[in-house]
mmCIF file of C-alpha atoms in Angstrom:
data_model
loop_
_atom_site.group_PDB
_atom_site.id
_atom_site.type_symbol
_atom_site.label_atom_id
_atom_site.label_comp_id
_atom_site.label_asym_id
_atom_site.label_seq_id
_atom_site.Cartn_x
_atom_site.Cartn_y
_atom_site.Cartn_z
ATOM 1 C CA MET A 1443 110.519 126.579 90.437
ATOM 2 C CA ARG A 1444 111.669 124.000 92.689
ATOM 3 C CA ARG A 1445 109.848 126.192 95.194
ATOM 4 C CA TRP A 1446 106.448 125.693 93.636
ATOM 5 C CA LEU A 1447 106.898 122.230 92.730
ATOM 6 C CA GLY A 1448 107.802 121.303 96.744
ATOM 7 C CA LEU A 1449 104.295 123.522 97.526
ATOM 8 C CA LEU A 1450 102.331 121.587 94.730
ATOM 9 C CA THR A 1451 103.755 118.261 96.318
ATOM 10 C CA ALA A 1452 102.705 119.107 99.457
ATOM 11 C CA ALA A 1453 99.534 120.455 98.687
ATOM 12 C CA GLY A 1454 98.873 117.065 97.089
ATOM 13 C CA CYS A 1455 99.663 114.985 100.095
ATOM 14 C CA LEU A 1456 97.970 116.957 102.143
ATOM 15 C CA SER A 1457 94.472 116.584 99.476
ATOM 16 C CA SER A 1458 94.816 112.946 99.678
ATOM 17 C CA ALA A 1459 94.905 112.756 103.708
ATOM 18 C CA VAL A 1460 91.769 114.062 103.327
ATOM 19 C CA ALA A 1461 90.657 111.981 100.986
ATOM 20 C CA VAL A 1462 90.955 108.991 103.589
ATOM 21 C CA PRO A 1463 87.908 109.144 105.922
ATOM 22 C CA ALA A 1464 88.645 110.352 109.299
ATOM 23 C CA ILE A 1465 86.389 107.952 110.408
ATOM 24 C CA ALA A 1466 88.269 104.746 110.254
ATOM 25 C CA ALA A 1467 90.785 106.270 112.812
ATOM 26 C CA ASP A 1468 87.883 106.544 115.182
ATOM 27 C CA ILE A 1469 87.099 103.183 114.861
ATOM 28 C CA THR A 1470 88.868 100.452 117.078
ATOM 29 C CA VAL A 1471 88.995 96.538 117.109
ATOM 30 C CA THR A 1472 90.277 94.867 120.502
ATOM 31 C CA GLY A 1473 89.893 91.182 122.497
ATOM 32 C CA ALA A 1474 89.633 89.122 119.492
ATOM 33 C CA TRP A 1475 89.459 85.272 120.248
ATOM 34 C CA SER A 1476 88.065 82.065 119.125
ATOM 35 C CA ARG A 1477 87.789 78.675 120.556
ATOM 36 C CA VAL A 1478 88.850 75.455 119.753
ATOM 37 C CA THR A 1479 87.519 72.863 116.813
ATOM 38 C CA PRO A 1480 88.246 69.324 117.143
ATOM 39 C CA ILE A 1481 87.471 69.104 113.311
ATOM 40 C CA ALA A 1482 87.777 71.136 110.424
ATOM 41 C CA THR A 1483 83.470 70.865 109.330
ATOM 42 C CA ILE A 1484 82.384 72.454 112.539
ATOM 43 C CA PRO A 1485 81.859 76.128 112.523
ATOM 44 C CA ALA A 1486 84.287 77.891 113.956
ATOM 45 C CA VAL A 1487 82.489 81.363 115.913
ATOM 46 C CA VAL A 1488 84.854 84.703 116.682
ATOM 47 C CA TYR A 1489 83.953 87.554 119.579
ATOM 48 C CA LEU A 1490 85.758 90.527 119.877
ATOM 49 C CA THR A 1491 84.736 94.309 120.603
ATOM 50 C CA VAL A 1492 84.289 97.128 118.258
ATOM 51 C CA THR A 1493 84.944 100.604 119.594
ATOM 52 C CA ASP A 1494 83.957 103.955 117.778
ATOM 53 C CA THR A 1495 84.461 107.224 118.995
ATOM 54 C CA GLY A 1496 83.591 109.421 115.936
ATOM 55 C CA ALA A 1497 80.699 108.608 113.558
ATOM 56 C CA PRO A 1498 78.147 105.906 113.388
ATOM 57 C CA ASP A 1499 79.037 103.279 110.639
ATOM 58 C CA GLN A 1500 78.165 99.747 110.204
ATOM 59 C CA LEU A 1501 80.149 96.339 110.221
ATOM 60 C CA THR A 1502 79.147 95.192 107.280
ATOM 61 C CA ALA A 1503 81.107 92.487 106.184
ATOM 62 C CA VAL A 1504 84.346 89.936 107.559
ATOM 63 C CA SER A 1505 86.294 87.676 105.588
ATOM 64 C CA THR A 1506 89.427 85.237 106.309
ATOM 65 C CA PRO A 1507 92.002 83.002 104.231
ATOM 66 C CA ILE A 1508 91.060 80.086 107.180
ATOM 67 C CA ALA A 1509 87.741 79.728 106.164
ATOM 68 C CA GLN A 1510 85.587 79.083 103.212
ATOM 69 C CA SER A 1511 83.019 81.990 104.222
ATOM 70 C CA ALA A 1512 82.615 84.206 107.639
ATOM 71 C CA SER A 1513 79.568 86.019 108.329
ATOM 72 C CA LEU A 1514 78.355 87.804 110.862
ATOM 73 C CA HIS A 1515 75.306 86.327 113.035
ATOM 74 C CA GLN A 1516 72.995 86.581 116.198
ATOM 75 C CA SER A 1517 72.410 84.012 118.692
ATOM 76 C CA HIS A 1518 69.308 84.194 120.674
ATOM 77 C CA MET A 1519 66.675 82.154 122.389
ATOM 78 C CA VAL A 1520 63.342 80.564 120.440
ATOM 79 C CA ASN A 1521 60.892 78.455 123.044
ATOM 80 C CA GLY A 1522 64.115 77.687 125.116
ATOM 81 C CA LEU A 1523 66.228 76.927 122.858
ATOM 82 C CA MET A 1524 69.732 79.057 121.887
ATOM 83 C CA VAL A 1525 69.055 80.055 117.980
ATOM 84 C CA MET A 1526 71.665 81.258 115.380
ATOM 85 C CA ASP A 1527 70.535 83.680 112.132
ATOM 86 C CA ALA A 1528 72.713 85.389 110.170
ATOM 87 C CA VAL A 1529 72.578 89.480 109.823
ATOM 88 C CA ALA A 1530 73.037 91.962 107.084
ATOM 89 C CA SER A 1531 74.862 94.280 109.380
ATOM 90 C CA LEU A 1532 76.002 95.685 112.414
ATOM 91 C CA PRO A 1533 75.163 99.319 113.869
ATOM 92 C CA VAL A 1534 78.682 100.519 115.373
ATOM 93 C CA ALA A 1535 77.566 104.026 117.680
ATOM 94 C CA PRO A 1536 79.709 106.549 118.918
ATOM 95 C CA GLY A 1537 79.979 105.466 122.605
ATOM 96 C CA GLN A 1538 78.105 101.938 122.610
ATOM 97 C CA PRO A 1539 80.550 99.022 122.252
ATOM 98 C CA LEU A 1540 79.975 96.894 119.335
ATOM 99 C CA ILE A 1541 80.114 93.666 121.962
ATOM 100 C CA LEU A 1542 80.528 89.841 120.221
ATOM 101 C CA SER A 1543 79.975 87.488 122.306
ATOM 102 C CA PRO A 1544 78.659 84.166 122.975
ATOM 103 C CA ASP A 1545 75.167 85.231 123.769
ATOM 104 C CA GLY A 1546 74.882 87.260 120.996
ATOM 105 C CA TYR A 1547 76.732 88.464 118.160
ATOM 106 C CA HIS A 1548 79.401 86.889 116.383
ATOM 107 C CA VAL A 1549 81.569 85.768 113.509
ATOM 108 C CA MET A 1550 80.577 82.418 112.188
ATOM 109 C CA LEU A 1551 83.167 80.771 109.799
ATOM 110 C CA GLU A 1552 82.633 77.709 108.161
ATOM 111 C CA GLY A 1553 84.587 75.804 105.577
ATOM 112 C CA LEU A 1554 87.920 75.921 107.804
ATOM 113 C CA SER A 1555 90.943 74.571 105.954
ATOM 114 C CA GLN A 1556 92.166 72.809 109.046
ATOM 115 C CA PRO A 1557 91.015 72.414 112.796
ATOM 116 C CA LEU A 1558 91.546 75.839 115.046
ATOM 117 C CA ALA A 1559 93.877 74.574 118.119
ATOM 118 C CA VAL A 1560 94.870 76.535 121.299
ATOM 119 C CA GLY A 1561 97.196 79.405 120.606
ATOM 120 C CA GLU A 1562 96.661 79.357 116.811
ATOM 121 C CA GLN A 1563 96.572 82.574 115.282
ATOM 122 C CA PHE A 1564 94.667 83.742 112.627
ATOM 123 C CA PRO A 1565 93.822 87.884 110.222
ATOM 124 C CA LEU A 1566 90.120 88.640 110.402
ATOM 125 C CA THR A 1567 89.252 91.419 108.042
ATOM 126 C CA LEU A 1568 85.921 93.815 109.111
ATOM 127 C CA THR A 1569 84.812 95.700 106.834
ATOM 128 C CA PHE A 1570 82.929 98.654 107.437
ATOM 129 C CA ALA A 1571 80.171 100.677 105.611
ATOM 130 C CA HIS A 1572 82.279 104.173 105.687
ATOM 131 C CA ALA A 1573 85.636 103.399 107.383
ATOM 132 C CA ALA A 1574 88.709 101.872 106.288
ATOM 133 C CA PRO A 1575 88.384 97.945 106.737
ATOM 134 C CA ILE A 1576 90.372 96.866 109.703
ATOM 135 C CA THR A 1577 92.756 93.394 110.248
ATOM 136 C CA VAL A 1578 92.645 92.204 113.764
ATOM 137 C CA THR A 1579 94.850 88.890 115.352
ATOM 138 C CA VAL A 1580 91.843 86.143 116.566
ATOM 139 C CA THR A 1581 93.974 84.077 119.210
ATOM 140 C CA VAL A 1582 92.426 80.459 119.916
ATOM 141 C CA GLN A 1583 91.791 79.730 123.159
ATOM 142 C CA PRO A 1584 90.510 76.563 125.329
ATOM 143 C CA MET A 1585 86.662 75.519 124.805
ATOM 144 C CA ALA A 1586 86.084 75.780 128.493
ATOM 145 C CA TYR A 1587 87.721 79.447 127.984
ATOM 146 C CA LEU A 1588 85.397 83.121 129.397
ATOM 147 C CA PRO A 1589 87.234 86.425 128.379
ATOM 148 C CA PRO A 1590 87.800 88.850 131.669
ATOM 149 C CA ALA A 1591 84.147 90.063 133.243
ATOM 150 C CA SER A 1592 82.230 87.425 130.866
ATOM 151 C CA GLY A 1593 78.762 85.944 132.449
ATOM 152 C CA GLY A 1594 78.519 83.290 129.276
ATOM 153 C CA MET A 1595 76.299 82.054 127.425
ATOM 154 C CA PRO A 1596 72.866 81.645 128.931
ATOM 155 C CA GLY A 1597 71.714 78.152 129.304
ATOM 156 C CA MET A 1598 74.885 76.753 128.932
ATOM 157 C CA LYS A 1599 77.407 75.102 131.144
ATOM 158 C CA MET A 1600 80.631 75.491 131.091
#
């Protein structure tokens, strides 16, 4: 009887392991950072890189406890001016890192609970269409910070 219970328990563990989306382990998020904000009423932005080594997915939402709202945006030039538009989701394709950077896609944080100071860290949760949510730690950098290999934001002097 004990042998059967052991086998059933092992089989149950195996079946629940299979129920977890395999794609979750195939997505990684790296390099999450934000810039300092002098006052809480100024929106903050978050930049990071999402890498997928499994099946295609979509980044569908973001959230953090330090802001009333967090949303996906895209910066682009219109008639010589940089504008930002909200986007519903972003594609995450295998072998094609999704880079959120000052000159493209980014996370917009509005209604901050307090200004962001250099060196502070806060959690950001990314929600995907198929993969399990991923929570990363965002580090606040100085205003002039540019990550390695970054060309900066076109049209802006840092």
